[in-house]
Amino acid sequence: MDRNHPHRQLALMRQSFFDQGYLDEQFIQLEELQDDANPNFVEEVVTSYYRDSARLILNIEQALEKKPLDFNKLDGYMHQFKGSSSSIGAEKVKAECTQFREYCRAGNGEGCIRTFQQLKKEYTTLKKKLEAYFQLARQAGPSETACRPK
Amino acid sequence: MDKKISTALVVDDNTVNQRIHRKLLDNLGIQSETVANGKEAVDVHISGKNFDLILMDLEMPIMNGIEATRKLREMGIRSMIAGVSTRSLEEEKQEFMKAGLDDFQEKPLTVAKLVSILHKLNRK
């Protein structure tokens, strides 16, 4: 297959997400759920994730501005965020969520703030990558079903 | 599978998880409904509905999974209730099981985990 063929580009892009640790096995689970009845299932779930988590990010930002910090509240928000991130296979985002929760349990506000900045970076990076991926997928048209990363 | 499992209730406050769980069930030919917390799960049963399987999240607003499971069992609901939650403290999991769960699976839920739940339902 020509290396510039859209499906080839798509496959390489997808592989890079796993190689670079942005996505894990759970993303493949989502791909395997996709079928003719729901041909855009993965994109729809990811879109839903970004819509819901935008609200959570705002809640966390507001909570981080209040003094003293309510670590229970922050941990509660991050539990939600981690759950969603885990469900779409967002590995790096999930790792930052875990770190944030550890800082919450330790009552470490500085750690929470620092980790949250890193979390937002990973979140935004993944969002851009997935947007580009789904755009290319739409241009490429239907292809073979999900396959495990090499 | 011997027993025909045709209906399920997804109890989860997270819309991403609701969507994924419904698709997992749909792909196995199981019709499902969703509610967003334990109270809604109880209310839907009070309204007269019944399900072969209930997938119950743990942490939810208004009424959590432990309380909802306990309440449903007190009401005499004999559906299979599988707790589905992110990794939690062992004591919390034990409390969840004691409330009346038939099974517990860690999130994220996968096809393999759901099939495992359904096999257990068949043996019930």
PDB file of C-alpha atoms in Angstrom:
ATOM      1  CA  MET A   1       0.000   0.000   0.000  1.00  0.00           C
ATOM      2  CA  ASP A   2       1.297   3.433  -0.963  1.00  0.00           C
ATOM      3  CA  ARG A   3       2.640   5.139   2.195  1.00  0.00           C
ATOM      4  CA  ASN A   4       0.600   8.204   1.353  1.00  0.00           C
ATOM      5  CA  HIS A   5      -2.609   6.228   1.048  1.00  0.00           C
ATOM      6  CA  PRO A   6      -5.092   7.627   3.588  1.00  0.00           C
ATOM      7  CA  HIS A   7      -5.707   4.237   5.192  1.00  0.00           C
ATOM      8  CA  ARG A   8      -1.975   3.729   5.588  1.00  0.00           C
ATOM      9  CA  GLN A   9      -1.611   7.183   7.152  1.00  0.00           C
ATOM     10  CA  LEU A  10      -4.526   6.414   9.428  1.00  0.00           C
ATOM     11  CA  ALA A  11      -2.991   3.133  10.530  1.00  0.00           C
ATOM     12  CA  LEU A  12       0.362   4.791  11.243  1.00  0.00           C
ATOM     13  CA  MET A  13      -1.300   7.593  13.179  1.00  0.00           C
ATOM     14  CA  ARG A  14      -3.301   5.109  15.207  1.00  0.00           C
ATOM     15  CA  GLN A  15      -0.231   2.976  15.943  1.00  0.00           C
ATOM     16  CA  SER A  16       1.645   6.057  17.162  1.00  0.00           C
ATOM     17  CA  PHE A  17      -1.060   6.715  19.775  1.00  0.00           C
ATOM     18  CA  PHE A  18      -0.279   3.361  21.386  1.00  0.00           C
ATOM     19  CA  ASP A  19       3.487   3.528  20.868  1.00  0.00           C
ATOM     20  CA  GLN A  20       3.649   6.946  22.535  1.00  0.00           C
ATOM     21  CA  GLY A  21       1.377   5.919  25.405  1.00  0.00           C
ATOM     22  CA  TYR A  22      -1.497   8.239  24.645  1.00  0.00           C
ATOM     23  CA  LEU A  23      -3.988   5.403  24.349  1.00  0.00           C
ATOM     24  CA  ASP A  24      -4.216   1.941  25.852  1.00  0.00           C
ATOM     25  CA  GLU A  25      -6.060  -1.329  25.270  1.00  0.00           C
ATOM     26  CA  GLN A  26      -9.400   0.181  26.291  1.00  0.00           C
ATOM     27  CA  PHE A  27      -9.465   2.240  23.087  1.00  0.00           C
ATOM     28  CA  ILE A  28      -9.294  -0.993  21.128  1.00  0.00           C
ATOM     29  CA  GLN A  29     -12.219  -2.308  23.178  1.00  0.00           C
ATOM     30  CA  LEU A  30     -14.206   0.707  21.974  1.00  0.00           C
ATOM     31  CA  GLU A  31     -13.164   0.107  18.374  1.00  0.00           C
ATOM     32  CA  GLU A  32     -14.301  -3.499  18.647  1.00  0.00           C
ATOM     33  CA  LEU A  33     -17.753  -2.335  19.729  1.00  0.00           C
ATOM     34  CA  GLN A  34     -18.128  -0.263  16.584  1.00  0.00           C
ATOM     35  CA  ASP A  35     -20.216  -1.892  13.871  1.00  0.00           C
ATOM     36  CA  ASP A  36     -22.374  -1.107  10.855  1.00  0.00           C
ATOM     37  CA  ALA A  37     -25.254  -0.097  13.120  1.00  0.00           C
ATOM     38  CA  ASN A  38     -22.998   2.432  14.893  1.00  0.00           C
ATOM     39  CA  PRO A  39     -20.192   3.203  12.412  1.00  0.00           C
ATOM     40  CA  ASN A  40     -19.083   6.322  14.324  1.00  0.00           C
ATOM     41  CA  PHE A  41     -19.364   4.871  17.799  1.00  0.00           C
ATOM     42  CA  VAL A  42     -15.780   5.569  18.861  1.00  0.00           C
ATOM     43  CA  GLU A  43     -15.854   9.175  17.688  1.00  0.00           C
ATOM     44  CA  GLU A  44     -19.210   9.708  19.386  1.00  0.00           C
ATOM     45  CA  VAL A  45     -17.941   8.324  22.685  1.00  0.00           C
ATOM     46  CA  VAL A  46     -14.780  10.423  22.486  1.00  0.00           C
ATOM     47  CA  THR A  47     -16.842  13.522  21.670  1.00  0.00           C
ATOM     48  CA  SER A  48     -19.052  12.777  24.650  1.00  0.00           C
ATOM     49  CA  TYR A  49     -15.954  12.406  26.824  1.00  0.00           C
ATOM     50  CA  TYR A  50     -14.567  15.791  25.807  1.00  0.00           C
ATOM     51  CA  ARG A  51     -17.917  17.469  26.284  1.00  0.00           C
ATOM     52  CA  ASP A  52     -18.441  16.033  29.777  1.00  0.00           C
ATOM     53  CA  SER A  53     -14.868  16.496  30.919  1.00  0.00           C
ATOM     54  CA  ALA A  54     -14.824  20.159  29.866  1.00  0.00           C
ATOM     55  CA  ARG A  55     -17.372  20.737  32.596  1.00  0.00           C
ATOM     56  CA  LEU A  56     -15.284  18.780  35.104  1.00  0.00           C
ATOM     57  CA  ILE A  57     -12.182  20.785  34.231  1.00  0.00           C
ATOM     58  CA  LEU A  58     -14.080  24.000  34.914  1.00  0.00           C
ATOM     59  CA  ASN A  59     -15.303  22.633  38.257  1.00  0.00           C
ATOM     60  CA  ILE A  60     -11.771  21.648  39.236  1.00  0.00           C
ATOM     61  CA  GLU A  61     -10.357  25.016  38.201  1.00  0.00           C
ATOM     62  CA  GLN A  62     -12.945  26.797  40.321  1.00  0.00           C
ATOM     63  CA  ALA A  63     -12.317  24.480  43.245  1.00  0.00           C
ATOM     64  CA  LEU A  64      -8.550  25.082  43.015  1.00  0.00           C
ATOM     65  CA  GLU A  65      -9.141  28.818  43.383  1.00  0.00           C
ATOM     66  CA  LYS A  66     -10.937  28.480  46.682  1.00  0.00           C
ATOM     67  CA  LYS A  67      -8.968  28.691  49.913  1.00  0.00           C
ATOM     68  CA  PRO A  68      -8.635  26.504  51.815  1.00  0.00           C
ATOM     69  CA  LEU A  69      -8.740  23.749  49.236  1.00  0.00           C
ATOM     70  CA  ASP A  70     -11.507  21.195  49.637  1.00  0.00           C
ATOM     71  CA  PHE A  71      -9.520  18.041  48.899  1.00  0.00           C
ATOM     72  CA  ASN A  72     -12.569  15.798  49.224  1.00  0.00           C
ATOM     73  CA  LYS A  73     -14.403  17.770  46.571  1.00  0.00           C
ATOM     74  CA  LEU A  74     -11.347  17.840  44.314  1.00  0.00           C
ATOM     75  CA  ASP A  75     -10.872  14.112  44.741  1.00  0.00           C
ATOM     76  CA  GLY A  76     -14.518  13.555  43.874  1.00  0.00           C
ATOM     77  CA  TYR A  77     -14.220  15.515  40.638  1.00  0.00           C
ATOM     78  CA  MET A  78     -11.013  13.739  39.730  1.00  0.00           C
ATOM     79  CA  HIS A  79     -12.574  10.349  40.420  1.00  0.00           C
ATOM     80  CA  GLN A  80     -15.145  11.209  37.757  1.00  0.00           C
ATOM     81  CA  PHE A  81     -12.498  12.459  35.372  1.00  0.00           C
ATOM     82  CA  LYS A  82     -10.338   9.416  35.851  1.00  0.00           C
ATOM     83  CA  GLY A  83     -13.296   7.117  35.286  1.00  0.00           C
ATOM     84  CA  SER A  84     -14.157   8.691  31.953  1.00  0.00           C
ATOM     85  CA  SER A  85     -10.539   8.887  30.838  1.00  0.00           C
ATOM     86  CA  SER A  86     -10.046   5.245  31.688  1.00  0.00           C
ATOM     87  CA  SER A  87     -13.165   4.302  29.729  1.00  0.00           C
ATOM     88  CA  ILE A  88     -11.818   5.743  26.484  1.00  0.00           C
ATOM     89  CA  GLY A  89      -8.285   4.471  27.048  1.00  0.00           C
ATOM     90  CA  ALA A  90      -6.683   7.876  27.635  1.00  0.00           C
ATOM     91  CA  GLU A  91      -3.608   6.460  29.341  1.00  0.00           C
ATOM     92  CA  LYS A  92      -1.546   9.600  29.992  1.00  0.00           C
ATOM     93  CA  VAL A  93      -4.563  11.598  31.160  1.00  0.00           C
ATOM     94  CA  LYS A  94      -5.518   8.743  33.467  1.00  0.00           C
ATOM     95  CA  ALA A  95      -1.998   8.685  34.943  1.00  0.00           C
ATOM     96  CA  GLU A  96      -2.205  12.400  35.761  1.00  0.00           C
ATOM     97  CA  CYS A  97      -5.615  11.850  37.356  1.00  0.00           C
ATOM     98  CA  THR A  98      -4.095   9.146  39.572  1.00  0.00           C
ATOM     99  CA  GLN A  99      -1.253  11.471  40.583  1.00  0.00           C
ATOM    100  CA  PHE A 100      -3.676  14.285  41.343  1.00  0.00           C
ATOM    101  CA  ARG A 101      -5.729  12.026  43.593  1.00  0.00           C
ATOM    102  CA  GLU A 102      -2.608  11.005  45.483  1.00  0.00           C
ATOM    103  CA  TYR A 103      -1.837  14.675  46.121  1.00  0.00           C
ATOM    104  CA  CYS A 104      -5.440  15.170  47.290  1.00  0.00           C
ATOM    105  CA  ARG A 105      -5.084  12.344  49.795  1.00  0.00           C
ATOM    106  CA  ALA A 106      -1.807  13.847  50.995  1.00  0.00           C
ATOM    107  CA  GLY A 107      -3.407  17.289  51.285  1.00  0.00           C
ATOM    108  CA  ASN A 108      -0.758  18.674  48.953  1.00  0.00           C
ATOM    109  CA  GLY A 109      -2.266  21.698  47.231  1.00  0.00           C
ATOM    110  CA  GLU A 110       0.855  22.634  45.294  1.00  0.00           C
ATOM    111  CA  GLY A 111       1.094  19.108  43.959  1.00  0.00           C
ATOM    112  CA  CYS A 112      -2.555  19.224  42.899  1.00  0.00           C
ATOM    113  CA  ILE A 113      -2.105  22.498  41.049  1.00  0.00           C
ATOM    114  CA  ARG A 114       1.082  21.361  39.335  1.00  0.00           C
ATOM    115  CA  THR A 115      -0.408  18.024  38.305  1.00  0.00           C
ATOM    116  CA  PHE A 116      -3.565  19.658  37.051  1.00  0.00           C
ATOM    117  CA  GLN A 117      -1.533  21.836  34.676  1.00  0.00           C
ATOM    118  CA  GLN A 118       0.164  18.724  33.317  1.00  0.00           C
ATOM    119  CA  LEU A 119      -3.173  16.937  33.088  1.00  0.00           C
ATOM    120  CA  LYS A 120      -4.637  19.739  30.980  1.00  0.00           C
ATOM    121  CA  LYS A 121      -1.627  19.568  28.647  1.00  0.00           C
ATOM    122  CA  GLU A 122      -2.061  15.831  28.124  1.00  0.00           C
ATOM    123  CA  TYR A 123      -5.810  16.225  27.727  1.00  0.00           C
ATOM    124  CA  THR A 124      -5.443  18.938  25.094  1.00  0.00           C
ATOM    125  CA  THR A 125      -2.705  17.089  23.235  1.00  0.00           C
ATOM    126  CA  LEU A 126      -4.819  13.954  23.022  1.00  0.00           C
ATOM    127  CA  LYS A 127      -7.836  15.954  21.918  1.00  0.00           C
ATOM    128  CA  LYS A 128      -5.924  17.475  19.006  1.00  0.00           C
ATOM    129  CA  LYS A 129      -4.508  14.113  17.988  1.00  0.00           C
ATOM    130  CA  LEU A 130      -7.891  12.412  18.076  1.00  0.00           C
ATOM    131  CA  GLU A 131      -9.576  15.246  16.186  1.00  0.00           C
ATOM    132  CA  ALA A 132      -6.982  14.917  13.429  1.00  0.00           C
ATOM    133  CA  TYR A 133      -7.384  11.140  13.478  1.00  0.00           C
ATOM    134  CA  PHE A 134     -11.151  11.199  13.118  1.00  0.00           C
ATOM    135  CA  GLN A 135     -10.961  13.836  10.413  1.00  0.00           C
ATOM    136  CA  LEU A 136      -8.550  11.655   8.447  1.00  0.00           C
ATOM    137  CA  ALA A 137     -10.775   8.639   9.083  1.00  0.00           C
ATOM    138  CA  ARG A 138     -13.738  10.465   7.590  1.00  0.00           C
ATOM    139  CA  GLN A 139     -11.690  11.403   4.521  1.00  0.00           C
ATOM    140  CA  ALA A 140     -10.320   7.898   4.142  1.00  0.00           C
ATOM    141  CA  GLY A 141     -13.732   6.250   4.304  1.00  0.00           C
ATOM    142  CA  PRO A 142     -14.528   2.770   5.621  1.00  0.00           C
ATOM    143  CA  SER A 143     -11.576   0.511   6.353  1.00  0.00           C
ATOM    144  CA  GLU A 144     -10.819  -2.821   8.032  1.00  0.00           C
ATOM    145  CA  THR A 145     -11.941  -3.367  11.627  1.00  0.00           C
ATOM    146  CA  ALA A 146      -9.838  -2.618  14.708  1.00  0.00           C
ATOM    147  CA  CYS A 147      -6.609  -4.495  15.110  1.00  0.00           C
ATOM    148  CA  ARG A 148      -4.321  -4.803  18.115  1.00  0.00           C
ATOM    149  CA  PRO A 149      -1.265  -2.533  18.051  1.00  0.00           C
ATOM    150  CA  LYS A 150       1.983  -4.236  17.131  1.00  0.00           C
TER     151      LYS A 150
ATOM    152  CA  MET B   1     -26.048 -19.572  27.169  1.00  0.00           C
ATOM    153  CA  ASP B   2     -28.960 -21.486  28.767  1.00  0.00           C
ATOM    154  CA  LYS B   3     -30.923 -18.640  30.329  1.00  0.00           C
ATOM    155  CA  LYS B   4     -32.311 -15.984  28.043  1.00  0.00           C
ATOM    156  CA  ILE B   5     -31.032 -12.654  29.302  1.00  0.00           C
ATOM    157  CA  SER B   6     -32.948  -9.992  27.493  1.00  0.00           C
ATOM    158  CA  THR B   7     -33.058  -6.867  29.666  1.00  0.00           C
ATOM    159  CA  ALA B   8     -30.593  -4.845  31.678  1.00  0.00           C
ATOM    160  CA  LEU B   9     -30.496  -1.643  33.672  1.00  0.00           C
ATOM    161  CA  VAL B  10     -27.329   0.463  33.576  1.00  0.00           C
ATOM    162  CA  VAL B  11     -26.966   2.522  36.735  1.00  0.00           C
ATOM    163  CA  ASP B  12     -24.165   5.051  36.287  1.00  0.00           C
ATOM    164  CA  ASP B  13     -23.871   8.821  36.587  1.00  0.00           C
ATOM    165  CA  ASN B  14     -21.218   9.017  33.888  1.00  0.00           C
ATOM    166  CA  THR B  15     -22.641   9.432  30.385  1.00  0.00           C
ATOM    167  CA  VAL B  16     -19.532   7.984  28.711  1.00  0.00           C
ATOM    168  CA  ASN B  17     -19.835   4.813  30.747  1.00  0.00           C
ATOM    169  CA  GLN B  18     -23.590   4.674  30.177  1.00  0.00           C
ATOM    170  CA  ARG B  19     -22.986   4.748  26.444  1.00  0.00           C
ATOM    171  CA  ILE B  20     -20.269   2.116  26.482  1.00  0.00           C
ATOM    172  CA  HIS B  21     -22.189  -0.244  28.752  1.00  0.00           C
ATOM    173  CA  ARG B  22     -25.310   0.061  26.620  1.00  0.00           C
ATOM    174  CA  LYS B  23     -23.339  -0.738  23.476  1.00  0.00           C
ATOM    175  CA  LEU B  24     -21.724  -3.740  25.145  1.00  0.00           C
ATOM    176  CA  LEU B  25     -25.168  -5.015  26.073  1.00  0.00           C
ATOM    177  CA  ASP B  26     -26.650  -4.148  22.698  1.00  0.00           C
ATOM    178  CA  ASN B  27     -23.945  -6.115  20.888  1.00  0.00           C
ATOM    179  CA  LEU B  28     -24.950  -9.150  22.941  1.00  0.00           C
ATOM    180  CA  GLY B  29     -28.600  -8.682  22.046  1.00  0.00           C
ATOM    181  CA  ILE B  30     -29.613  -7.340  25.451  1.00  0.00           C
ATOM    182  CA  GLN B  31     -32.021  -4.409  25.607  1.00  0.00           C
ATOM    183  CA  SER B  32     -31.072  -1.843  28.201  1.00  0.00           C
ATOM    184  CA  GLU B  33     -32.157   1.311  29.942  1.00  0.00           C
ATOM    185  CA  THR B  34     -30.018   3.772  31.829  1.00  0.00           C
ATOM    186  CA  VAL B  35     -30.483   5.749  35.012  1.00  0.00           C
ATOM    187  CA  ALA B  36     -28.050   8.207  36.542  1.00  0.00           C
ATOM    188  CA  ASN B  37     -28.039   7.255  40.219  1.00  0.00           C
ATOM    189  CA  GLY B  38     -29.198   4.738  42.792  1.00  0.00           C
ATOM    190  CA  LYS B  39     -32.412   6.561  43.603  1.00  0.00           C
ATOM    191  CA  GLU B  40     -33.492   6.467  39.974  1.00  0.00           C
ATOM    192  CA  ALA B  41     -32.701   2.744  39.925  1.00  0.00           C
ATOM    193  CA  VAL B  42     -34.973   2.213  42.907  1.00  0.00           C
ATOM    194  CA  ASP B  43     -37.681   4.436  41.431  1.00  0.00           C
ATOM    195  CA  VAL B  44     -37.711   2.590  38.114  1.00  0.00           C
ATOM    196  CA  HIS B  45     -38.363  -0.651  40.022  1.00  0.00           C
ATOM    197  CA  ILE B  46     -41.072   0.984  42.133  1.00  0.00           C
ATOM    198  CA  SER B  47     -42.738   1.924  38.832  1.00  0.00           C
ATOM    199  CA  GLY B  48     -43.040  -1.791  38.127  1.00  0.00           C
ATOM    200  CA  LYS B  49     -40.162  -2.440  35.772  1.00  0.00           C
ATOM    201  CA  ASN B  50     -37.881  -5.406  36.177  1.00  0.00           C
ATOM    202  CA  PHE B  51     -34.625  -6.436  34.566  1.00  0.00           C
ATOM    203  CA  ASP B  52     -32.640  -9.637  34.205  1.00  0.00           C
ATOM    204  CA  LEU B  53     -29.415  -7.797  34.983  1.00  0.00           C
ATOM    205  CA  ILE B  54     -28.469  -4.568  36.756  1.00  0.00           C
ATOM    206  CA  LEU B  55     -25.026  -3.051  36.197  1.00  0.00           C
ATOM    207  CA  MET B  56     -24.508  -0.910  39.281  1.00  0.00           C
ATOM    208  CA  ASP B  57     -21.856   1.762  39.650  1.00  0.00           C
ATOM    209  CA  LEU B  58     -20.600   2.478  43.163  1.00  0.00           C
ATOM    210  CA  GLU B  59     -20.011   6.198  43.477  1.00  0.00           C
ATOM    211  CA  MET B  60     -23.038   8.187  42.380  1.00  0.00           C
ATOM    212  CA  PRO B  61     -24.751  11.325  43.647  1.00  0.00           C
ATOM    213  CA  ILE B  62     -28.022  11.255  45.602  1.00  0.00           C
ATOM    214  CA  MET B  63     -27.869   7.511  46.277  1.00  0.00           C
ATOM    215  CA  ASN B  64     -24.746   5.414  45.795  1.00  0.00           C
ATOM    216  CA  GLY B  65     -24.530   1.837  44.548  1.00  0.00           C
ATOM    217  CA  ILE B  66     -24.256   0.263  47.989  1.00  0.00           C
ATOM    218  CA  GLU B  67     -27.388   1.941  49.271  1.00  0.00           C
ATOM    219  CA  ALA B  68     -29.295   1.263  46.046  1.00  0.00           C
ATOM    220  CA  THR B  69     -28.359  -2.424  46.047  1.00  0.00           C
ATOM    221  CA  ARG B  70     -29.380  -2.791  49.672  1.00  0.00           C
ATOM    222  CA  LYS B  71     -32.695  -1.059  48.979  1.00  0.00           C
ATOM    223  CA  LEU B  72     -33.440  -3.166  45.900  1.00  0.00           C
ATOM    224  CA  ARG B  73     -32.806  -6.386  47.828  1.00  0.00           C
ATOM    225  CA  GLU B  74     -35.044  -5.154  50.659  1.00  0.00           C
ATOM    226  CA  MET B  75     -37.733  -4.589  48.048  1.00  0.00           C
ATOM    227  CA  GLY B  76     -37.378  -8.226  47.024  1.00  0.00           C
ATOM    228  CA  ILE B  77     -35.686  -7.559  43.688  1.00  0.00           C
ATOM    229  CA  ARG B  78     -33.952 -10.784  42.673  1.00  0.00           C
ATOM    230  CA  SER B  79     -32.324  -9.588  39.467  1.00  0.00           C
ATOM    231  CA  MET B  80     -28.629 -10.257  39.079  1.00  0.00           C
ATOM    232  CA  ILE B  81     -26.849  -7.161  40.314  1.00  0.00           C
ATOM    233  CA  ALA B  82     -23.246  -6.756  39.200  1.00  0.00           C
ATOM    234  CA  GLY B  83     -21.234  -3.975  40.764  1.00  0.00           C
ATOM    235  CA  VAL B  84     -19.097  -2.195  38.174  1.00  0.00           C
ATOM    236  CA  SER B  85     -16.683   0.310  39.608  1.00  0.00           C
ATOM    237  CA  THR B  86     -13.166   1.644  39.361  1.00  0.00           C
ATOM    238  CA  ARG B  87     -10.643   0.082  41.692  1.00  0.00           C
ATOM    239  CA  SER B  88     -11.751   0.865  45.206  1.00  0.00           C
ATOM    240  CA  LEU B  89     -10.735   0.022  48.741  1.00  0.00           C
ATOM    241  CA  GLU B  90     -11.200  -3.647  49.633  1.00  0.00           C
ATOM    242  CA  GLU B  91     -13.475  -2.685  52.546  1.00  0.00           C
ATOM    243  CA  GLU B  92     -15.658  -0.686  50.189  1.00  0.00           C
ATOM    244  CA  LYS B  93     -15.876  -3.599  47.786  1.00  0.00           C
ATOM    245  CA  GLN B  94     -16.779  -5.953  50.634  1.00  0.00           C
ATOM    246  CA  GLU B  95     -19.494  -3.574  51.772  1.00  0.00           C
ATOM    247  CA  PHE B  96     -20.797  -3.427  48.200  1.00  0.00           C
ATOM    248  CA  MET B  97     -20.867  -7.232  47.985  1.00  0.00           C
ATOM    249  CA  LYS B  98     -22.574  -7.494  51.391  1.00  0.00           C
ATOM    250  CA  ALA B  99     -25.291  -5.106  50.227  1.00  0.00           C
ATOM    251  CA  GLY B 100     -26.428  -7.812  47.836  1.00  0.00           C
ATOM    252  CA  LEU B 101     -24.261  -8.008  44.741  1.00  0.00           C
ATOM    253  CA  ASP B 102     -23.996 -11.220  42.757  1.00  0.00           C
ATOM    254  CA  ASP B 103     -20.755 -10.176  41.098  1.00  0.00           C
ATOM    255  CA  PHE B 104     -18.259  -7.337  40.941  1.00  0.00           C
ATOM    256  CA  GLN B 105     -16.151  -6.234  38.011  1.00  0.00           C
ATOM    257  CA  GLU B 106     -13.644  -3.411  37.851  1.00  0.00           C
ATOM    258  CA  LYS B 107     -14.120  -0.693  35.294  1.00  0.00           C
ATOM    259  CA  PRO B 108     -13.617  -0.251  32.477  1.00  0.00           C
ATOM    260  CA  LEU B 109     -16.144  -2.911  31.556  1.00  0.00           C
ATOM    261  CA  THR B 110     -15.144  -5.039  28.582  1.00  0.00           C
ATOM    262  CA  VAL B 111     -16.830  -7.722  26.514  1.00  0.00           C
ATOM    263  CA  ALA B 112     -14.938 -10.413  28.434  1.00  0.00           C
ATOM    264  CA  LYS B 113     -16.023  -9.032  31.819  1.00  0.00           C
ATOM    265  CA  LEU B 114     -19.630  -8.723  30.725  1.00  0.00           C
ATOM    266  CA  VAL B 115     -19.645 -12.286  29.379  1.00  0.00           C
ATOM    267  CA  SER B 116     -18.224 -13.414  32.721  1.00  0.00           C
ATOM    268  CA  ILE B 117     -21.128 -11.677  34.489  1.00  0.00           C
ATOM    269  CA  LEU B 118     -23.634 -13.326  32.155  1.00  0.00           C
ATOM    270  CA  HIS B 119     -22.131 -16.768  32.719  1.00  0.00           C
ATOM    271  CA  LYS B 120     -22.543 -16.226  36.447  1.00  0.00           C
ATOM    272  CA  LEU B 121     -26.147 -15.204  35.865  1.00  0.00           C
ATOM    273  CA  ASN B 122     -26.737 -18.470  34.063  1.00  0.00           C
ATOM    274  CA  ARG B 123     -25.405 -20.434  37.028  1.00  0.00           C
ATOM    275  CA  LYS B 124     -27.566 -18.481  39.496  1.00  0.00           C
TER     276      LYS B 124
END
